[in-house]
mmCIF file of N, CA, C and O in Angstrom:
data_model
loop_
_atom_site.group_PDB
_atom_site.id
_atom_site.type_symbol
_atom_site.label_atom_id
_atom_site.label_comp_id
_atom_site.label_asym_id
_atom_site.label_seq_id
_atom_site.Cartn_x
_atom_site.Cartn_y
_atom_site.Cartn_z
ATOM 1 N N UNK A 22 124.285 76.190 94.529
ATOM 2 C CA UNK A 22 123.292 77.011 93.850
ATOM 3 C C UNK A 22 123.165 78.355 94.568
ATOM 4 O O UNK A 22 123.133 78.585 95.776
ATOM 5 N N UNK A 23 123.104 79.121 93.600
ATOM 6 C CA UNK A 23 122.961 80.573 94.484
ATOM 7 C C UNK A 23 121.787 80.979 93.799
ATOM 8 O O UNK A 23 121.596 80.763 92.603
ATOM 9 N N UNK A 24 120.827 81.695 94.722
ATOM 10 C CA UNK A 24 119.653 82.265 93.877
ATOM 11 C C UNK A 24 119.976 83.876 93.881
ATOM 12 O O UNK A 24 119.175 84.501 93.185
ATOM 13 N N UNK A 25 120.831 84.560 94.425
ATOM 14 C CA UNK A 25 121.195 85.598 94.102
ATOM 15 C C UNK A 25 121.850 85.962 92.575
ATOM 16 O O UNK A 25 121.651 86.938 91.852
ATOM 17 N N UNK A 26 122.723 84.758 92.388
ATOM 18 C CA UNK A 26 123.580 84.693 91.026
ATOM 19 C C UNK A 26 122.225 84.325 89.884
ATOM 20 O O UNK A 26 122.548 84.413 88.699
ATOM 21 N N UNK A 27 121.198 84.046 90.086
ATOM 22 C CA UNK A 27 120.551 83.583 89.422
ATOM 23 C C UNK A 27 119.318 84.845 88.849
ATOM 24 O O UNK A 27 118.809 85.060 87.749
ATOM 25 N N UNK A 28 119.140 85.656 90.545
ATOM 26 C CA UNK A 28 118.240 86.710 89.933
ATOM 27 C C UNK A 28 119.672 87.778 89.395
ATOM 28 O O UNK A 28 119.508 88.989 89.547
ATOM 29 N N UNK A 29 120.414 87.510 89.062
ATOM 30 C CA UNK A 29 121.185 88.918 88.874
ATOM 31 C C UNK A 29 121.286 88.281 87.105
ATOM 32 O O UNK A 29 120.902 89.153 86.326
ATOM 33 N N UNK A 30 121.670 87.122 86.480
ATOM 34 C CA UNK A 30 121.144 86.735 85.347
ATOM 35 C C UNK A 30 119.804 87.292 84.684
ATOM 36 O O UNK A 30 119.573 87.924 83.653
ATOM 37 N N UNK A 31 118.912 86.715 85.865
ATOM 38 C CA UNK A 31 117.263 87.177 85.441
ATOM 39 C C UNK A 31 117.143 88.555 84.893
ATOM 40 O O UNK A 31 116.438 88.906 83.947
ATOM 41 N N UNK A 32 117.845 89.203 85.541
ATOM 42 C CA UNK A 32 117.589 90.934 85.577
ATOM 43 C C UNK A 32 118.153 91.576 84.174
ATOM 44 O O UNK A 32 118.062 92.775 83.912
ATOM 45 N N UNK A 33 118.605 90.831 83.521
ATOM 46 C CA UNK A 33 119.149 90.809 82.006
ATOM 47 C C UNK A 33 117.718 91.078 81.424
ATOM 48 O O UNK A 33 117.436 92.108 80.811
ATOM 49 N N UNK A 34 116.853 90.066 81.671
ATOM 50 C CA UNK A 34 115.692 90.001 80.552
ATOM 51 C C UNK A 34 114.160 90.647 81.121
ATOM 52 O O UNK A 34 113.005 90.405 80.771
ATOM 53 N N UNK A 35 114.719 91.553 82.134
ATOM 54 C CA UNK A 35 113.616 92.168 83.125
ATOM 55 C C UNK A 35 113.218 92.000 84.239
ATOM 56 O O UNK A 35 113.914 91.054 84.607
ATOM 57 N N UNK A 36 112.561 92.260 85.073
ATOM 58 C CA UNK A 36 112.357 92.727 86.305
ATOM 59 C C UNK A 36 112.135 91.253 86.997
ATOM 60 O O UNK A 36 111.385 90.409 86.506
ATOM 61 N N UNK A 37 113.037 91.022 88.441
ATOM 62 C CA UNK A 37 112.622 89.817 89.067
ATOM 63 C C UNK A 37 111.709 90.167 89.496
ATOM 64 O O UNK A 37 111.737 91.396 89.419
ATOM 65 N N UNK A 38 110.443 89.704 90.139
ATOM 66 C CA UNK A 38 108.872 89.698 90.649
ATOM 67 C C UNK A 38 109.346 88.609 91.934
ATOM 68 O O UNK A 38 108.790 88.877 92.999
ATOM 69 N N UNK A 39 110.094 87.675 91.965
ATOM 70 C CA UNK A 39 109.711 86.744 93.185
ATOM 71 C C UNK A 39 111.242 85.891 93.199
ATOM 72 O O UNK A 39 112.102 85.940 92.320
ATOM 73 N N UNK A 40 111.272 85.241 94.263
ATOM 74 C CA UNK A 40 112.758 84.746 94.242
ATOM 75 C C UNK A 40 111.716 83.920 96.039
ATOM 76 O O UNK A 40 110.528 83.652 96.216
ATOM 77 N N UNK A 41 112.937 83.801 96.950
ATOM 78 C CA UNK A 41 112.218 83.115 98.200
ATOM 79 C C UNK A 41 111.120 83.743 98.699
ATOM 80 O O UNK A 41 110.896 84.921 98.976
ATOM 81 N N UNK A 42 110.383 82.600 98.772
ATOM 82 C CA UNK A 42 109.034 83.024 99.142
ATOM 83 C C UNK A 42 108.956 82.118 101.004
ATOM 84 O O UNK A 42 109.463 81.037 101.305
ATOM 85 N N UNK A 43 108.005 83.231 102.060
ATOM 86 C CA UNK A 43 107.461 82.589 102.923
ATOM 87 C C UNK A 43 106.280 81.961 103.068
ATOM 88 O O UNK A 43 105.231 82.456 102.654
ATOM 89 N N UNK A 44 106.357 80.671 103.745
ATOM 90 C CA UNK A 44 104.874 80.461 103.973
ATOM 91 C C UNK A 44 103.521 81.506 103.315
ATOM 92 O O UNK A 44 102.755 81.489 102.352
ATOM 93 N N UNK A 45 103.839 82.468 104.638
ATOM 94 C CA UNK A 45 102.446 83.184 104.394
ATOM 95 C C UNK A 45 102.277 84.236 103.101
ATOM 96 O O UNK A 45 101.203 84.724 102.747
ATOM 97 N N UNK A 46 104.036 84.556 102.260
ATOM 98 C CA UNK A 46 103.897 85.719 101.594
ATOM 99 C C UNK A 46 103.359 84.535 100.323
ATOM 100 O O UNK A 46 102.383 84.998 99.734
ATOM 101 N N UNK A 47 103.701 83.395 99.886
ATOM 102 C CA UNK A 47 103.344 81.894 99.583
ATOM 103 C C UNK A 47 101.672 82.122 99.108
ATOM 104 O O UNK A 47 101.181 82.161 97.979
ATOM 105 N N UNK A 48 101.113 82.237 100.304
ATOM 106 C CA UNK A 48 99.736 82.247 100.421
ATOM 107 C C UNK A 48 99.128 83.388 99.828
ATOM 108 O O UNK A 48 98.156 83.467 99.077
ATOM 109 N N UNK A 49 99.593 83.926 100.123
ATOM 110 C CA UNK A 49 99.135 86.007 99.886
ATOM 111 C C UNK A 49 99.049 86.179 98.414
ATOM 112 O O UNK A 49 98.056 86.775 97.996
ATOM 113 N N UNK A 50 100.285 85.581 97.219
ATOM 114 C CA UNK A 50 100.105 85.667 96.460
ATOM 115 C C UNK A 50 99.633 84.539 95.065
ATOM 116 O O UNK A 50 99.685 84.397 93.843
ATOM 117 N N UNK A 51 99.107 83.862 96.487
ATOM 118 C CA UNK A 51 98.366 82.729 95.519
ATOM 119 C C UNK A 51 99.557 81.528 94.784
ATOM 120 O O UNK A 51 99.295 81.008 93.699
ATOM 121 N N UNK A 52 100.583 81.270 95.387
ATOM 122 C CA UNK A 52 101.365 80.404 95.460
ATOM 123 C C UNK A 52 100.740 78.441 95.774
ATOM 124 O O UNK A 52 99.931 77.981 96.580
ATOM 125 N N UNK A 53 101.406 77.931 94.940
ATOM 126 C CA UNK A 53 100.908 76.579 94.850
ATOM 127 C C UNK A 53 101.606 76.043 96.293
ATOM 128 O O UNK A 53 102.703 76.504 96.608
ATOM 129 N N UNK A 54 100.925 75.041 97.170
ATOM 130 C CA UNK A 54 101.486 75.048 99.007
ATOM 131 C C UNK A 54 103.003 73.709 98.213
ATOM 132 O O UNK A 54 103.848 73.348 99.033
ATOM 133 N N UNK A 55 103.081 73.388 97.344
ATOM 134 C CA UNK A 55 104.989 72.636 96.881
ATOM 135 C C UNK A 55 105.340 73.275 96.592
ATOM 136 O O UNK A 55 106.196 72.787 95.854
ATOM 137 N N UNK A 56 105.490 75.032 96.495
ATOM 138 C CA UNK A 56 105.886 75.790 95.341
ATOM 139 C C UNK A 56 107.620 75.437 95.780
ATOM 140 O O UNK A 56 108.057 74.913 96.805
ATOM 141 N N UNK A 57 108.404 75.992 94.476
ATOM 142 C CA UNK A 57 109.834 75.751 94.508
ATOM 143 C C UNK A 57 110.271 76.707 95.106
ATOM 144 O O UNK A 57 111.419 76.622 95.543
ATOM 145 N N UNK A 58 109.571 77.814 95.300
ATOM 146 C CA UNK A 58 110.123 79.239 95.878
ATOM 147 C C UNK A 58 110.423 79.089 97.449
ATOM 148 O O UNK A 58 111.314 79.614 98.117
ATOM 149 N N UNK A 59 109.636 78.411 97.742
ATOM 150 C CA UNK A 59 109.476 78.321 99.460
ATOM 151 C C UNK A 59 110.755 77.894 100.144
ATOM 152 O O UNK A 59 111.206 78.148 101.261
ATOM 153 N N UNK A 60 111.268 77.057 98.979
ATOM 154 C CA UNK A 60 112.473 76.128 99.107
ATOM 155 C C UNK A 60 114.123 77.317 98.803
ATOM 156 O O UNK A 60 115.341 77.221 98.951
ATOM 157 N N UNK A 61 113.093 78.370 98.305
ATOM 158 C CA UNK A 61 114.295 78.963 97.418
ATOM 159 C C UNK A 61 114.818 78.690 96.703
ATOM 160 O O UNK A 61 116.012 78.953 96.852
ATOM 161 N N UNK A 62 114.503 78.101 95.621
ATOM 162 C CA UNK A 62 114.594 76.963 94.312
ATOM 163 C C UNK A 62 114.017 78.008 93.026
ATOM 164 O O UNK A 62 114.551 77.729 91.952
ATOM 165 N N UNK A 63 113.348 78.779 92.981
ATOM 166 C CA UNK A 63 112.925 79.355 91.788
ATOM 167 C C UNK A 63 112.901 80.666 91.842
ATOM 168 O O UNK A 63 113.291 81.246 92.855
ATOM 169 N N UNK A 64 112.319 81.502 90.484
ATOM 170 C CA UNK A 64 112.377 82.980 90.207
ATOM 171 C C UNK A 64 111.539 83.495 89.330
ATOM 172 O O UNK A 64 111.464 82.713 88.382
ATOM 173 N N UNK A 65 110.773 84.559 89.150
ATOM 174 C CA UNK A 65 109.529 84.794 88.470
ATOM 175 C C UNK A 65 110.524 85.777 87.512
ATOM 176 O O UNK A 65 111.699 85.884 87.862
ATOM 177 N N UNK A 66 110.203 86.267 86.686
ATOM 178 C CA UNK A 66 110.471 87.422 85.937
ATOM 179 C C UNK A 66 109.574 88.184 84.922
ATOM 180 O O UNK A 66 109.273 87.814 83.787
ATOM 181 N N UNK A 67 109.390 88.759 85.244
ATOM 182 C CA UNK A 67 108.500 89.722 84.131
ATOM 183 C C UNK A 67 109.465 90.432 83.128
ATOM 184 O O UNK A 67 110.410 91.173 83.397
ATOM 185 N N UNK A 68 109.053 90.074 82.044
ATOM 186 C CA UNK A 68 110.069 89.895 80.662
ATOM 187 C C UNK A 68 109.946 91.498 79.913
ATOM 188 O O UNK A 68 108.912 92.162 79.851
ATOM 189 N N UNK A 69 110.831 91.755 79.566
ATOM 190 C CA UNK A 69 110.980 93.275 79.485
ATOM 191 C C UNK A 69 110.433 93.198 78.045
ATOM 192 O O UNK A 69 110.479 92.029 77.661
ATOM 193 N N UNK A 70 109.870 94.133 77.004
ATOM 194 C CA UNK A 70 109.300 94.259 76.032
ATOM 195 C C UNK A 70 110.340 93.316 75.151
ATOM 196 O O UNK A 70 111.551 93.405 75.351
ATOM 197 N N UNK A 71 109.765 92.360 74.113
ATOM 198 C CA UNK A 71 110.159 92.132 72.964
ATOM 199 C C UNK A 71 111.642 91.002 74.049
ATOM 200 O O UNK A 71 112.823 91.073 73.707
ATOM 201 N N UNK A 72 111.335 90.402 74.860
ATOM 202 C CA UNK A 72 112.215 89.096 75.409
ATOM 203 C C UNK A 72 111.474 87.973 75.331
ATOM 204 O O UNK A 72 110.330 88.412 75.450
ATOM 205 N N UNK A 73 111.372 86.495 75.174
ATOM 206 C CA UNK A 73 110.759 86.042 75.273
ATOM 207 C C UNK A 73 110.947 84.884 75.656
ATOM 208 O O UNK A 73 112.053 84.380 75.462
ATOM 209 N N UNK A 74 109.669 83.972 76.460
ATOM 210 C CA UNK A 74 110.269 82.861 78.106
ATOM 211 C C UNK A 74 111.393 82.155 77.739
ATOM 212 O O UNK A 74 112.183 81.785 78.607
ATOM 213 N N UNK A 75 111.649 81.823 76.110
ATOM 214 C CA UNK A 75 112.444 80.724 75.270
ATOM 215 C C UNK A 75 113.989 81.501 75.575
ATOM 216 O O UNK A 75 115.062 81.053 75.979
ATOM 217 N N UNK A 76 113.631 82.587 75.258
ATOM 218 C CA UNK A 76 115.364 83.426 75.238
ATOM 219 C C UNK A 76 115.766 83.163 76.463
ATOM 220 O O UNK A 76 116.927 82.757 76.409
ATOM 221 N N UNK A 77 115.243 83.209 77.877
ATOM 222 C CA UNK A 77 115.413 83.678 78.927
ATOM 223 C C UNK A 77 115.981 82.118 79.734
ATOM 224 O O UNK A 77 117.051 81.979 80.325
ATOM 225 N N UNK A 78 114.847 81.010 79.524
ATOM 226 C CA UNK A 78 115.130 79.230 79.835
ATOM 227 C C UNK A 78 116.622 79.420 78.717
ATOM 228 O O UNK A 78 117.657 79.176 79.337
ATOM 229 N N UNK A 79 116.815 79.740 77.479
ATOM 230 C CA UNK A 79 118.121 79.068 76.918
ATOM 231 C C UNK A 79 119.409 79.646 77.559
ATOM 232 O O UNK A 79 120.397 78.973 77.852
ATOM 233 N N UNK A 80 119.276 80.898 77.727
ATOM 234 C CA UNK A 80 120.442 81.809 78.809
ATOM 235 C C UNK A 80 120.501 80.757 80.204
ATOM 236 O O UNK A 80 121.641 80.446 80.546
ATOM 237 N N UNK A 81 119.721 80.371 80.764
ATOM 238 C CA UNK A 81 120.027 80.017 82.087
ATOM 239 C C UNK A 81 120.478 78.302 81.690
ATOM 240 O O UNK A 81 121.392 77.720 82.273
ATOM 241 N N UNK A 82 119.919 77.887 80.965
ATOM 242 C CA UNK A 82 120.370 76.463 80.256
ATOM 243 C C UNK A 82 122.206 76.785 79.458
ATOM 244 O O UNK A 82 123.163 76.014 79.530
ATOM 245 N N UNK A 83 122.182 77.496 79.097
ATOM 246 C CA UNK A 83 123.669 78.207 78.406
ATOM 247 C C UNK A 83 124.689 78.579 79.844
ATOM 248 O O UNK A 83 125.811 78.097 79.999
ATOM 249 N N UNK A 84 124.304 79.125 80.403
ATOM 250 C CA UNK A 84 124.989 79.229 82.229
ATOM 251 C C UNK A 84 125.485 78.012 83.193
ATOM 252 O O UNK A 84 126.397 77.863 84.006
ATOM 253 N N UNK A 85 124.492 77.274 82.721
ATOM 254 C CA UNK A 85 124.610 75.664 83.287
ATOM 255 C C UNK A 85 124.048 75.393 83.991
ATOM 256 O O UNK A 85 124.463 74.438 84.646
ATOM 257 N N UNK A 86 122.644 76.031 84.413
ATOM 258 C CA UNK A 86 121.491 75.757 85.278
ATOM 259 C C UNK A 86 120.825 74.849 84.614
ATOM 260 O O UNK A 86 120.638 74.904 83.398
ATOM 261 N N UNK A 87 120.182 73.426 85.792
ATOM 262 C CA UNK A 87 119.304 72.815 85.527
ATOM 263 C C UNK A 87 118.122 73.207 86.016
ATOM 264 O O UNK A 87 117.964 73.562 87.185
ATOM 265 N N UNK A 88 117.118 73.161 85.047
ATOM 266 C CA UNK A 88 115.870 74.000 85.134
ATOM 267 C C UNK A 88 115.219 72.298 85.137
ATOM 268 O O UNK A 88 115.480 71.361 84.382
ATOM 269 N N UNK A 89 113.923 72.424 86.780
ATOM 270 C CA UNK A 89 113.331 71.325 86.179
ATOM 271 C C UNK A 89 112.043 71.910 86.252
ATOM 272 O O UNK A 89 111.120 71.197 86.647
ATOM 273 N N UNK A 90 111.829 73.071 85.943
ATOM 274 C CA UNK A 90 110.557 73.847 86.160
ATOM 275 C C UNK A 90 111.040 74.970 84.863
ATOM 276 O O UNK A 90 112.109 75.579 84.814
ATOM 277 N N UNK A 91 110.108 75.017 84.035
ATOM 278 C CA UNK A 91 110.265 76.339 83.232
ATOM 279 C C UNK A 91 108.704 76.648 82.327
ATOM 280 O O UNK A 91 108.172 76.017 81.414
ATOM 281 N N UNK A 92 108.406 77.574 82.864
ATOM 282 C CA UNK A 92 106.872 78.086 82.837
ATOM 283 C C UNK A 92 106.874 79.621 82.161
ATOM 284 O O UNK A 92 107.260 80.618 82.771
ATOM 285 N N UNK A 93 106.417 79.621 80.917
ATOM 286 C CA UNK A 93 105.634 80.651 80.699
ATOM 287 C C UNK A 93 104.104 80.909 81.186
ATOM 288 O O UNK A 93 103.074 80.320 80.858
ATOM 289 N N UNK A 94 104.234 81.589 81.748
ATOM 290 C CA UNK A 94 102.691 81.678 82.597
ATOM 291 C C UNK A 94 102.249 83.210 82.305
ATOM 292 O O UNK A 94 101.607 83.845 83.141
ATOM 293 N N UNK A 95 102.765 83.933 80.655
ATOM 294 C CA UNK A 95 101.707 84.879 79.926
ATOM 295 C C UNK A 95 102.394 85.898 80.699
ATOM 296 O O UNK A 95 103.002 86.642 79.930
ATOM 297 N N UNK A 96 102.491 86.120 81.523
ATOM 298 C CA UNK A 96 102.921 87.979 81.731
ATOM 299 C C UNK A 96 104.562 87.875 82.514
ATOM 300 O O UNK A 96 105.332 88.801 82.258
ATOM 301 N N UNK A 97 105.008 86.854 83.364
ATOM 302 C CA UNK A 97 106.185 86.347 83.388
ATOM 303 C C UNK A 97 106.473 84.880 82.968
ATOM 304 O O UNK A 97 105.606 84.089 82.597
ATOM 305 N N UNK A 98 107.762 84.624 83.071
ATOM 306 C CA UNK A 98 108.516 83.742 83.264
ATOM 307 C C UNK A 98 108.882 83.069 84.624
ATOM 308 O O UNK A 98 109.473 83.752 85.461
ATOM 309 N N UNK A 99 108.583 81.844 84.877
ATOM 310 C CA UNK A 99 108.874 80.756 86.045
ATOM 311 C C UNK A 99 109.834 80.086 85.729
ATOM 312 O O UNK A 99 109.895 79.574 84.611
ATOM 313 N N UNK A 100 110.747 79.947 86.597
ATOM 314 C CA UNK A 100 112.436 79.012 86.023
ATOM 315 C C UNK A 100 111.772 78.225 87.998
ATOM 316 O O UNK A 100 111.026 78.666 88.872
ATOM 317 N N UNK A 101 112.651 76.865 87.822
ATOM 318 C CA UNK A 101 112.665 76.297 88.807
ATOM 319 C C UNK A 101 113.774 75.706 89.107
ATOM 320 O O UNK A 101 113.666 74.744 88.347
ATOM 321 N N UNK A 102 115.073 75.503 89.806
ATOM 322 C CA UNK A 102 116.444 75.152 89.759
ATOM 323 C C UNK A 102 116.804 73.627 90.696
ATOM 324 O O UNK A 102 116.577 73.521 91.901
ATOM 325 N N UNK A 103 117.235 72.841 90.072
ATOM 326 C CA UNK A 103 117.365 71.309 90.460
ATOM 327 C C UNK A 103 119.108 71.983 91.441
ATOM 328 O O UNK A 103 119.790 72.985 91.658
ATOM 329 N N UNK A 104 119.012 70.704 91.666
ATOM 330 C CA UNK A 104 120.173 70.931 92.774
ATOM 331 C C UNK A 104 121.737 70.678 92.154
ATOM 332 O O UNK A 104 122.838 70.746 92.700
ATOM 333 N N UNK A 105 121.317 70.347 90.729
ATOM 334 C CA UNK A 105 122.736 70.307 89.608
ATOM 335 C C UNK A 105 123.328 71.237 89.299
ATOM 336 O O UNK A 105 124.432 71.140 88.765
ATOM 337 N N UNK A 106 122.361 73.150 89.726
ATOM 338 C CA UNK A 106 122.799 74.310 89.482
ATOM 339 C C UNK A 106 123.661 74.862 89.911
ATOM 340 O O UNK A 106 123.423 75.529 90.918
ATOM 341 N N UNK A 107 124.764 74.856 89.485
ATOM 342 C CA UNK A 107 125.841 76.137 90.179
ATOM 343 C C UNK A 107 127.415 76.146 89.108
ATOM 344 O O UNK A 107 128.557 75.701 89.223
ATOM 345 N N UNK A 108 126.499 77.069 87.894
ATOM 346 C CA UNK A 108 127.163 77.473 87.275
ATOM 347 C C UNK A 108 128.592 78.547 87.599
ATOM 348 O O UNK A 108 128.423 79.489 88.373
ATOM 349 N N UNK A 109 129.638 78.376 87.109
ATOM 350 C CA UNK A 109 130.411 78.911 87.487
ATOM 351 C C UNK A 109 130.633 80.771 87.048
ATOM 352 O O UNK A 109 130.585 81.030 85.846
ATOM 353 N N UNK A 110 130.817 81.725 87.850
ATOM 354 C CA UNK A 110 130.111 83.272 87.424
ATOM 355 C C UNK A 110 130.653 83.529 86.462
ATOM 356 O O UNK A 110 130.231 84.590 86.002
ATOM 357 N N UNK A 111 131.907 82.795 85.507
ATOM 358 C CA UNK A 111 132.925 82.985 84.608
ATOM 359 C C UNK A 111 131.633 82.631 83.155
ATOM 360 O O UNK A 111 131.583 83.258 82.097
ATOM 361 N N UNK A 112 130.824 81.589 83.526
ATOM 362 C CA UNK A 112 129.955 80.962 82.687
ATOM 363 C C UNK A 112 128.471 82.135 82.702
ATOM 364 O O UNK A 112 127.923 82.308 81.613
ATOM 365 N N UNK A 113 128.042 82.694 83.629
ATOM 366 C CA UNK A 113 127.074 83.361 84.094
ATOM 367 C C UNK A 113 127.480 84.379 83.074
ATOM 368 O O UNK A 113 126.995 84.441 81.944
ATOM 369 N N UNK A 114 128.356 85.132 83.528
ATOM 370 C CA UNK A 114 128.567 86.634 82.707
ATOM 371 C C UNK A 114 128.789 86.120 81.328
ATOM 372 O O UNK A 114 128.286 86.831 80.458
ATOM 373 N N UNK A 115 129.340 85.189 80.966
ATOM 374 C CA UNK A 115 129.492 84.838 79.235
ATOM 375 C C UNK A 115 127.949 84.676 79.020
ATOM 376 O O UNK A 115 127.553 85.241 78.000
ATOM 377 N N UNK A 116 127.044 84.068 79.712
ATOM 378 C CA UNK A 116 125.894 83.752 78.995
ATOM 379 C C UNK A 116 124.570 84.723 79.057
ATOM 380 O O UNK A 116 123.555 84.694 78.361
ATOM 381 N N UNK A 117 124.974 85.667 80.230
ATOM 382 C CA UNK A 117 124.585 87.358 80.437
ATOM 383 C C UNK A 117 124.571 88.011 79.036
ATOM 384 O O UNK A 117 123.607 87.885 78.280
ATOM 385 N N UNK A 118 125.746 88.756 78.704
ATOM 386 C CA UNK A 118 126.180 89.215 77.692
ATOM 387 C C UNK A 118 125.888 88.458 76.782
ATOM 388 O O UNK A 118 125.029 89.032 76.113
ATOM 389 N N UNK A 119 126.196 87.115 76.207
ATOM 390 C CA UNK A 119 125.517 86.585 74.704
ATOM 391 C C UNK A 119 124.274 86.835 74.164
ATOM 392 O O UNK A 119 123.934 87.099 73.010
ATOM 393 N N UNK A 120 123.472 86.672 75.480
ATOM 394 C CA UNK A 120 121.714 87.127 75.389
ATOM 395 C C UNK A 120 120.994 88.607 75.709
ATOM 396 O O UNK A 120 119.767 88.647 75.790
ATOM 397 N N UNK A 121 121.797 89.828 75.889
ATOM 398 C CA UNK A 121 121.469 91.092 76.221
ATOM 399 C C UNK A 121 120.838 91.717 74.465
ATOM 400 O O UNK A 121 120.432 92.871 74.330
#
């Protein structure tokens, strides 16, 4: 699993907001203390006008990420990544481009 390959997907459908989180940056922004981020397991995105959380979960589901976290939470998008993720970048860029 790469969470780099994952925010560079994200960035298709707007701005990443969060990717690994520390302890304390965790705390600061009001982070749940299991969050998936801590782990480096998840990615926030704030969805660029007229994208929406459904488009964004089916692109990363189309890539071959297992999402066992996927949250619309109203102003971004929460994806959470199981350890089945690691789509191949041949699959990434096909499923980039299908959804732009």
């Amino acid at each position: 699993f790469s969470l780099a390959a994952a925010a560079a997907l994200a960035s298709r459908f707007g701005r990443v907001t969060s990717t690994h989180r520390s302890p304390e940056h965790n705390r600061r922004v009001g982070g749940v203390p299991n969050s998936w981020h801590l782990a480096g397991r998840a990615i926030d995105i704030a969805r660029a006008p007229g994208v929406s959380h459904g488009e964004i979960a089916a692109a990363f589901r189309a890539a071959g990420y297992h999402l066992i976290e996927s949250l619309d939470e109203g102003d971004h998008t929460h994806l959470a990544f199981g350890t089945a993720s690691a789509p191949a970048s041949t699959d990434l860029r096909r499923a980039a481009h299908q959804n732009l």
